[in-house]
PDB file of C-alpha atoms in Angstrom:
ATOM      1  CA  MET A   1     -72.149  -1.644 -20.608  1.00 89.00           C
ATOM      2  CA  ARG A   2     -69.163  -3.188 -22.376  1.00 98.00           C
ATOM      3  CA  CYS A   3     -65.547  -2.896 -21.300  1.00 98.00           C
ATOM      4  CA  VAL A   4     -63.018  -2.345 -24.090  1.00 98.00           C
ATOM      5  CA  ILE A   5     -59.452  -3.307 -23.144  1.00 98.00           C
ATOM      6  CA  VAL A   6     -56.704  -1.802 -25.295  1.00 98.00           C
ATOM      7  CA  ALA A   7     -53.251  -3.421 -25.255  1.00 96.00           C
ATOM      8  CA  GLY A   8     -50.061  -2.582 -27.114  1.00 93.00           C
ATOM      9  CA  ALA A   9     -50.064  -4.711 -30.288  1.00 95.00           C
ATOM     10  CA  ASP A  10     -50.451  -2.935 -33.631  1.00 95.00           C
ATOM     11  CA  ILE A  11     -53.884  -1.728 -34.711  1.00 96.00           C
ATOM     12  CA  GLN A  12     -53.856  -0.958 -38.424  1.00 94.00           C
ATOM     13  CA  ASN A  13     -57.537  -0.491 -39.210  1.00 91.00           C
ATOM     14  CA  TYR A  14     -58.711   2.104 -36.710  1.00 96.00           C
ATOM     15  CA  ASP A  15     -61.733   2.935 -38.874  1.00 95.00           C
ATOM     16  CA  TYR A  16     -63.099  -0.606 -38.551  1.00 95.00           C
ATOM     17  CA  VAL A  17     -62.373  -0.745 -34.829  1.00 96.00           C
ATOM     18  CA  ILE A  18     -64.126   2.581 -34.254  1.00 97.00           C
ATOM     19  CA  SER A  19     -67.136   1.343 -36.230  1.00 96.00           C
ATOM     20  CA  GLN A  20     -67.511  -1.461 -33.671  1.00 96.00           C
ATOM     21  CA  LEU A  21     -67.493   0.857 -30.632  1.00 97.00           C
ATOM     22  CA  THR A  22     -70.389   2.568 -28.871  1.00 97.00           C
ATOM     23  CA  ASP A  23     -70.700   5.720 -26.808  1.00 96.00           C
ATOM     24  CA  GLU A  24     -71.492   3.603 -23.742  1.00 97.00           C
ATOM     25  CA  ASP A  25     -68.218   1.588 -23.838  1.00 98.00           C
ATOM     26  CA  CYS A  26     -65.831   1.858 -20.894  1.00 98.00           C
ATOM     27  CA  PHE A  27     -62.115   1.794 -21.793  1.00 98.00           C
ATOM     28  CA  ILE A  28     -59.188   0.246 -19.934  1.00 98.00           C
ATOM     29  CA  TYR A  29     -55.791   0.964 -21.479  1.00 96.00           C
ATOM     30  CA  CYS A  30     -52.882  -1.367 -20.682  1.00 94.00           C
ATOM     31  CA  ASP A  31     -49.335   0.051 -20.560  1.00 89.00           C
ATOM     32  CA  SER A  32     -48.175   0.504 -24.193  1.00 90.00           C
ATOM     33  CA  GLY A  33     -51.788   0.362 -25.314  1.00 93.00           C
ATOM     34  CA  LEU A  34     -51.734   4.060 -24.439  1.00 93.00           C
ATOM     35  CA  ARG A  35     -50.080   4.705 -27.802  1.00 92.00           C
ATOM     36  CA  HIS A  36     -53.500   4.061 -29.386  1.00 96.00           C
ATOM     37  CA  ARG A  37     -55.347   6.697 -27.366  1.00 92.00           C
ATOM     38  CA  GLU A  38     -54.895   9.450 -29.972  1.00 92.00           C
ATOM     39  CA  PHE A  39     -57.009   7.332 -32.353  1.00 96.00           C
ATOM     40  CA  LEU A  40     -59.491   5.803 -29.887  1.00 97.00           C
ATOM     41  CA  PRO A  41     -61.709   7.162 -27.085  1.00 96.00           C
ATOM     42  CA  LYS A  42     -59.981   8.277 -23.908  1.00 94.00           C
ATOM     43  CA  PRO A  43     -59.372   5.761 -21.104  1.00 95.00           C
ATOM     44  CA  ASN A  44     -61.569   5.435 -18.045  1.00 96.00           C
ATOM     45  CA  LEU A  45     -58.847   3.365 -16.342  1.00 96.00           C
ATOM     46  CA  ILE A  46     -55.138   2.769 -17.007  1.00 95.00           C
ATOM     47  CA  VAL A  47     -53.306  -0.347 -15.763  1.00 94.00           C
ATOM     48  CA  GLY A  48     -49.796  -1.664 -16.253  1.00 91.00           C
ATOM     49  CA  ASP A  49     -46.280  -2.039 -14.946  1.00 87.00           C
ATOM     50  CA  PHE A  50     -45.147   0.573 -17.501  1.00 86.00           C
ATOM     51  CA  ASP A  51     -42.044  -1.313 -18.557  1.00 81.00           C
ATOM     52  CA  SER A  52     -42.755  -0.484 -22.206  1.00 77.00           C
ATOM     53  CA  PHE A  53     -44.486   2.891 -22.011  1.00 78.00           C
ATOM     54  CA  ALA A  54     -43.724   5.861 -19.781  1.00 75.00           C
ATOM     55  CA  LEU A  55     -46.503   6.683 -17.357  1.00 77.00           C
ATOM     56  CA  GLU A  56     -47.504  10.324 -17.598  1.00 74.00           C
ATOM     57  CA  ASN A  57     -49.114  12.403 -14.902  1.00 69.00           C
ATOM     58  CA  SER A  58     -52.829  11.967 -15.375  1.00 77.00           C
ATOM     59  CA  GLU A  59     -56.091  12.600 -13.557  1.00 87.00           C
ATOM     60  CA  ILE A  60     -57.391   9.316 -14.971  1.00 92.00           C
ATOM     61  CA  GLU A  61     -57.650   6.439 -12.488  1.00 94.00           C
ATOM     62  CA  THR A  62     -54.434   4.402 -12.760  1.00 92.00           C
ATOM     63  CA  ILE A  63     -53.379   1.075 -11.256  1.00 92.00           C
ATOM     64  CA  VAL A  64     -49.590   0.623 -11.260  1.00 91.00           C
ATOM     65  CA  LEU A  65     -48.603  -3.059 -11.240  1.00 90.00           C
ATOM     66  CA  PRO A  66     -45.303  -4.628 -10.162  1.00 87.00           C
ATOM     67  CA  MET A  67     -43.030  -5.762 -13.005  1.00 83.00           C
ATOM     68  CA  GLU A  68     -42.657  -9.233 -11.469  1.00 85.00           C
ATOM     69  CA  LYS A  69     -46.114 -10.796 -11.454  1.00 87.00           C
ATOM     70  CA  ASP A  70     -48.088 -13.757 -12.778  1.00 90.00           C
ATOM     71  CA  ASP A  71     -50.649 -11.757 -14.780  1.00 90.00           C
ATOM     72  CA  THR A  72     -49.817  -9.897 -17.950  1.00 91.00           C
ATOM     73  CA  ASP A  73     -51.140  -6.347 -18.006  1.00 91.00           C
ATOM     74  CA  SER A  74     -54.005  -7.366 -20.297  1.00 94.00           C
ATOM     75  CA  VAL A  75     -54.989 -10.340 -18.118  1.00 95.00           C
ATOM     76  CA  TYR A  76     -54.963  -8.089 -15.054  1.00 95.00           C
ATOM     77  CA  ALA A  77     -57.215  -5.669 -16.944  1.00 97.00           C
ATOM     78  CA  ILE A  78     -59.616  -8.517 -17.755  1.00 98.00           C
ATOM     79  CA  LYS A  79     -59.763  -9.537 -14.097  1.00 97.00           C
ATOM     80  CA  GLU A  80     -60.344  -5.921 -13.088  1.00 97.00           C
ATOM     81  CA  ALA A  81     -63.171  -5.561 -15.636  1.00 98.00           C
ATOM     82  CA  LEU A  82     -64.839  -8.726 -14.323  1.00 98.00           C
ATOM     83  CA  LYS A  83     -64.384  -7.539 -10.728  1.00 97.00           C
ATOM     84  CA  ARG A  84     -66.151  -4.301 -11.654  1.00 97.00           C
ATOM     85  CA  GLY A  85     -69.122  -6.232 -13.002  1.00 98.00           C
ATOM     86  CA  PHE A  86     -68.638  -6.113 -16.761  1.00 98.00           C
ATOM     87  CA  LYS A  87     -70.187  -9.049 -18.615  1.00 98.00           C
ATOM     88  CA  ASP A  88     -69.122  -8.012 -22.120  1.00 98.00           C
ATOM     89  CA  ILE A  89     -65.412  -7.498 -22.864  1.00 98.00           C
ATOM     90  CA  LEU A  90     -63.822  -6.483 -26.169  1.00 98.00           C
ATOM     91  CA  LEU A  91     -60.043  -6.908 -26.498  1.00 98.00           C
ATOM     92  CA  LEU A  92     -58.054  -4.696 -28.888  1.00 98.00           C
ATOM     93  CA  GLY A  93     -54.321  -4.684 -29.559  1.00 97.00           C
ATOM     94  CA  VAL A  94     -53.848  -8.159 -28.069  1.00 97.00           C
ATOM     95  CA  VAL A  95     -52.755 -10.043 -31.225  1.00 96.00           C
ATOM     96  CA  GLY A  96     -49.371  -9.140 -32.654  1.00 91.00           C
ATOM     97  CA  ASN A  97     -45.729 -10.075 -33.093  1.00 89.00           C
ATOM     98  CA  ARG A  98     -45.399 -11.714 -29.670  1.00 90.00           C
ATOM     99  CA  LEU A  99     -46.845 -15.212 -30.176  1.00 93.00           C
ATOM    100  CA  ASP A 100     -46.622 -15.936 -26.448  1.00 93.00           C
ATOM    101  CA  HIS A 101     -48.801 -12.941 -25.616  1.00 90.00           C
ATOM    102  CA  THR A 102     -51.161 -13.734 -28.492  1.00 94.00           C
ATOM    103  CA  LEU A 103     -51.730 -17.308 -27.263  1.00 94.00           C
ATOM    104  CA  ALA A 104     -52.143 -16.107 -23.685  1.00 93.00           C
ATOM    105  CA  ASN A 105     -54.826 -13.664 -24.826  1.00 95.00           C
ATOM    106  CA  LEU A 106     -56.638 -16.360 -26.796  1.00 96.00           C
ATOM    107  CA  GLY A 107     -56.601 -18.390 -23.599  1.00 95.00           C
ATOM    108  CA  ALA A 108     -58.023 -15.379 -21.778  1.00 96.00           C
ATOM    109  CA  LEU A 109     -61.180 -15.683 -23.877  1.00 97.00           C
ATOM    110  CA  GLU A 110     -61.791 -18.969 -22.063  1.00 97.00           C
ATOM    111  CA  TYR A 111     -61.156 -17.239 -18.730  1.00 97.00           C
ATOM    112  CA  ILE A 112     -63.780 -14.632 -19.602  1.00 98.00           C
ATOM    113  CA  TYR A 113     -66.194 -17.359 -20.713  1.00 97.00           C
ATOM    114  CA  LYS A 114     -65.730 -19.335 -17.493  1.00 97.00           C
ATOM    115  CA  HIS A 115     -66.623 -16.199 -15.540  1.00 98.00           C
ATOM    116  CA  ASP A 116     -69.999 -16.025 -17.300  1.00 97.00           C
ATOM    117  CA  ALA A 117     -69.059 -13.110 -19.513  1.00 98.00           C
ATOM    118  CA  LYS A 118     -68.843 -12.546 -23.259  1.00 97.00           C
ATOM    119  CA  GLY A 119     -65.410 -11.965 -24.787  1.00 98.00           C
ATOM    120  CA  LYS A 120     -64.284 -10.926 -28.255  1.00 98.00           C
ATOM    121  CA  ILE A 121     -60.960 -10.058 -29.875  1.00 98.00           C
ATOM    122  CA  ILE A 122     -60.648  -7.803 -32.921  1.00 97.00           C
ATOM    123  CA  ASP A 123     -57.279  -7.708 -34.683  1.00 95.00           C
ATOM    124  CA  ASN A 124     -56.157  -6.367 -38.049  1.00 94.00           C
ATOM    125  CA  TYR A 125     -57.679  -9.246 -40.003  1.00 94.00           C
ATOM    126  CA  SER A 126     -60.392 -10.893 -37.967  1.00 97.00           C
ATOM    127  CA  GLU A 127     -62.821 -11.124 -35.070  1.00 97.00           C
ATOM    128  CA  MET A 128     -62.440 -13.971 -32.557  1.00 98.00           C
ATOM    129  CA  GLU A 129     -64.858 -15.343 -29.988  1.00 98.00           C
ATOM    130  CA  ILE A 130     -65.903 -18.576 -28.308  1.00 97.00           C
ATOM    131  CA  VAL A 131     -68.614 -20.900 -29.602  1.00 97.00           C
ATOM    132  CA  ASP A 132     -70.528 -23.148 -27.202  1.00 96.00           C
ATOM    133  CA  SER A 133     -73.916 -24.858 -27.206  1.00 95.00           C
ATOM    134  CA  ASN A 134     -75.692 -21.595 -28.027  1.00 96.00           C
ATOM    135  CA  VAL A 135     -76.099 -21.235 -31.781  1.00 96.00           C
ATOM    136  CA  LYS A 136     -73.944 -18.426 -33.148  1.00 96.00           C
ATOM    137  CA  GLU A 137     -74.765 -16.824 -36.496  1.00 97.00           C
ATOM    138  CA  ILE A 138     -72.109 -15.637 -38.961  1.00 98.00           C
ATOM    139  CA  ASP A 139     -73.273 -13.285 -41.679  1.00 95.00           C
ATOM    140  CA  ASN A 140     -71.832 -13.052 -45.160  1.00 96.00           C
ATOM    141  CA  LYS A 141     -69.911  -9.816 -44.557  1.00 95.00           C
ATOM    142  CA  TYR A 142     -66.955 -12.018 -43.570  1.00 97.00           C
ATOM    143  CA  ALA A 143     -64.684 -13.507 -46.234  1.00 97.00           C
ATOM    144  CA  TYR A 144     -64.108 -16.766 -44.331  1.00 98.00           C
ATOM    145  CA  PHE A 145     -64.588 -18.308 -40.930  1.00 98.00           C
ATOM    146  CA  SER A 146     -62.710 -21.027 -39.084  1.00 98.00           C
ATOM    147  CA  LEU A 147     -63.358 -23.171 -36.018  1.00 97.00           C
ATOM    148  CA  LEU A 148     -60.328 -24.173 -33.934  1.00 97.00           C
ATOM    149  CA  ASN A 149     -60.074 -26.487 -30.967  1.00 96.00           C
ATOM    150  CA  ILE A 150     -57.552 -24.904 -28.605  1.00 93.00           C
ATOM    151  CA  TYR A 151     -59.457 -25.424 -25.353  1.00 93.00           C
ATOM    152  CA  GLY A 152     -59.544 -29.228 -24.948  1.00 90.00           C
ATOM    153  CA  GLU A 153     -62.131 -31.928 -25.503  1.00 87.00           C
ATOM    154  CA  VAL A 154     -65.035 -30.902 -27.706  1.00 93.00           C
ATOM    155  CA  MET A 155     -67.787 -32.970 -29.316  1.00 92.00           C
ATOM    156  CA  GLY A 156     -70.959 -32.439 -31.283  1.00 97.00           C
ATOM    157  CA  ILE A 157     -69.785 -29.671 -33.604  1.00 97.00           C
ATOM    158  CA  ASN A 158     -72.485 -28.424 -35.961  1.00 97.00           C
ATOM    159  CA  ILE A 159     -72.168 -26.065 -38.935  1.00 98.00           C
ATOM    160  CA  SER A 160     -75.052 -25.219 -41.256  1.00 98.00           C
ATOM    161  CA  GLY A 161     -75.563 -22.673 -44.025  1.00 98.00           C
ATOM    162  CA  ALA A 162     -71.890 -22.888 -45.028  1.00 98.00           C
ATOM    163  CA  LYS A 163     -69.888 -24.181 -47.956  1.00 98.00           C
ATOM    164  CA  TYR A 164     -68.696 -27.027 -45.716  1.00 97.00           C
ATOM    165  CA  ASN A 165     -71.310 -28.180 -43.210  1.00 98.00           C
ATOM    166  CA  LEU A 166     -70.766 -30.466 -40.228  1.00 97.00           C
ATOM    167  CA  TYR A 167     -73.098 -32.475 -38.027  1.00 97.00           C
ATOM    168  CA  ASP A 168     -72.149 -33.982 -34.680  1.00 97.00           C
ATOM    169  CA  ALA A 169     -68.472 -33.741 -35.637  1.00 96.00           C
ATOM    170  CA  THR A 170     -65.275 -33.752 -33.573  1.00 94.00           C
ATOM    171  CA  ILE A 171     -62.199 -31.563 -34.000  1.00 94.00           C
ATOM    172  CA  LYS A 172     -59.096 -32.612 -32.117  1.00 92.00           C
ATOM    173  CA  THR A 173     -56.190 -30.354 -31.237  1.00 93.00           C
ATOM    174  CA  ASP A 174     -53.796 -32.318 -33.488  1.00 93.00           C
ATOM    175  CA  TYR A 175     -56.010 -32.039 -36.589  1.00 94.00           C
ATOM    176  CA  GLN A 176     -57.612 -28.652 -37.231  1.00 95.00           C
ATOM    177  CA  TYR A 177     -59.601 -29.196 -40.419  1.00 95.00           C
ATOM    178  CA  ALA A 178     -62.421 -26.638 -40.043  1.00 96.00           C
ATOM    179  CA  ILE A 179     -60.419 -23.802 -41.615  1.00 97.00           C
ATOM    180  CA  SER A 180     -61.432 -21.213 -44.240  1.00 97.00           C
ATOM    181  CA  ASN A 181     -65.102 -22.072 -44.463  1.00 98.00           C
ATOM    182  CA  GLU A 182     -67.514 -19.719 -46.239  1.00 98.00           C
ATOM    183  CA  VAL A 183     -71.054 -18.523 -45.619  1.00 98.00           C
ATOM    184  CA  LYS A 184     -73.518 -19.646 -48.279  1.00 96.00           C
ATOM    185  CA  GLY A 185     -76.478 -17.306 -48.486  1.00 94.00           C
ATOM    186  CA  ASP A 186     -77.056 -14.764 -45.747  1.00 96.00           C
ATOM    187  CA  VAL A 187     -75.863 -16.535 -42.592  1.00 97.00           C
ATOM    188  CA  ALA A 188     -74.135 -19.670 -41.398  1.00 98.00           C
ATOM    189  CA  ARG A 189     -74.814 -21.178 -37.972  1.00 98.00           C
ATOM    190  CA  VAL A 190     -72.368 -22.933 -35.674  1.00 98.00           C
ATOM    191  CA  SER A 191     -72.716 -24.606 -32.283  1.00 96.00           C
ATOM    192  CA  VAL A 192     -71.031 -27.198 -30.064  1.00 97.00           C
ATOM    193  CA  ASP A 193     -72.875 -29.775 -27.948  1.00 96.00           C
ATOM    194  CA  ASN A 194     -70.040 -30.336 -25.453  1.00 94.00           C
ATOM    195  CA  GLY A 195     -67.022 -28.093 -24.927  1.00 95.00           C
ATOM    196  CA  ILE A 196     -66.026 -24.840 -26.610  1.00 97.00           C
ATOM    197  CA  LEU A 197     -64.264 -23.810 -29.821  1.00 97.00           C
ATOM    198  CA  LEU A 198     -62.542 -20.670 -31.026  1.00 97.00           C
ATOM    199  CA  LEU A 199     -64.442 -19.004 -33.882  1.00 98.00           C
ATOM    200  CA  ILE A 200     -62.332 -16.774 -36.124  1.00 98.00           C
ATOM    201  CA  LYS A 201     -64.206 -14.619 -38.641  1.00 98.00           C
ATOM    202  CA  ILE A 202     -61.936 -13.202 -41.348  1.00 97.00           C
ATOM    203  CA  LEU A 203     -62.686  -9.660 -42.438  1.00 95.00           C
ATOM    204  CA  ARG A 204     -63.001  -8.814 -46.111  1.00 91.00           C
TER     205      ARG A 204
END
């Protein structure tokens, strides 16, 4: 089963998000993420310090967090999902106006990866996930795709089947040149020999 974590950033395209969900998904709602519940499936678990959304009486399992803590509500939810054995985690409502929270959630994809689980973020414009040595395919339903180095040293970057291909390349954090690539044909393929990259697939 997959765990879907819903945080409080704006979700504009509910239809697309719903199209990516399954009946078997388990949902954790974080604090102000509860404002999305009228459009998305009901929560199986609620977590948060509820500094931005009033906690209502509910029969749903709820974990109330202290306001002063190291983890954001969404990071706590990720840790809770991993503790409960989930190996596939989809993050919704985690990219928005707060750049600090957005960057923290992009970093959380690495945390999920390092705990031997699969993580993905869907926002209003894109899907984001980590690329490693396993070849990842990108089909032509996406308008563009980009590879970003935000996780440290990475070498041996390979892209094939794209408008701009790479072989055994390096992307450094101070020069992000693998932006706005396009799939040529049906699929493009990307992989990294050493390290990990952030793959962002832009929706049409």
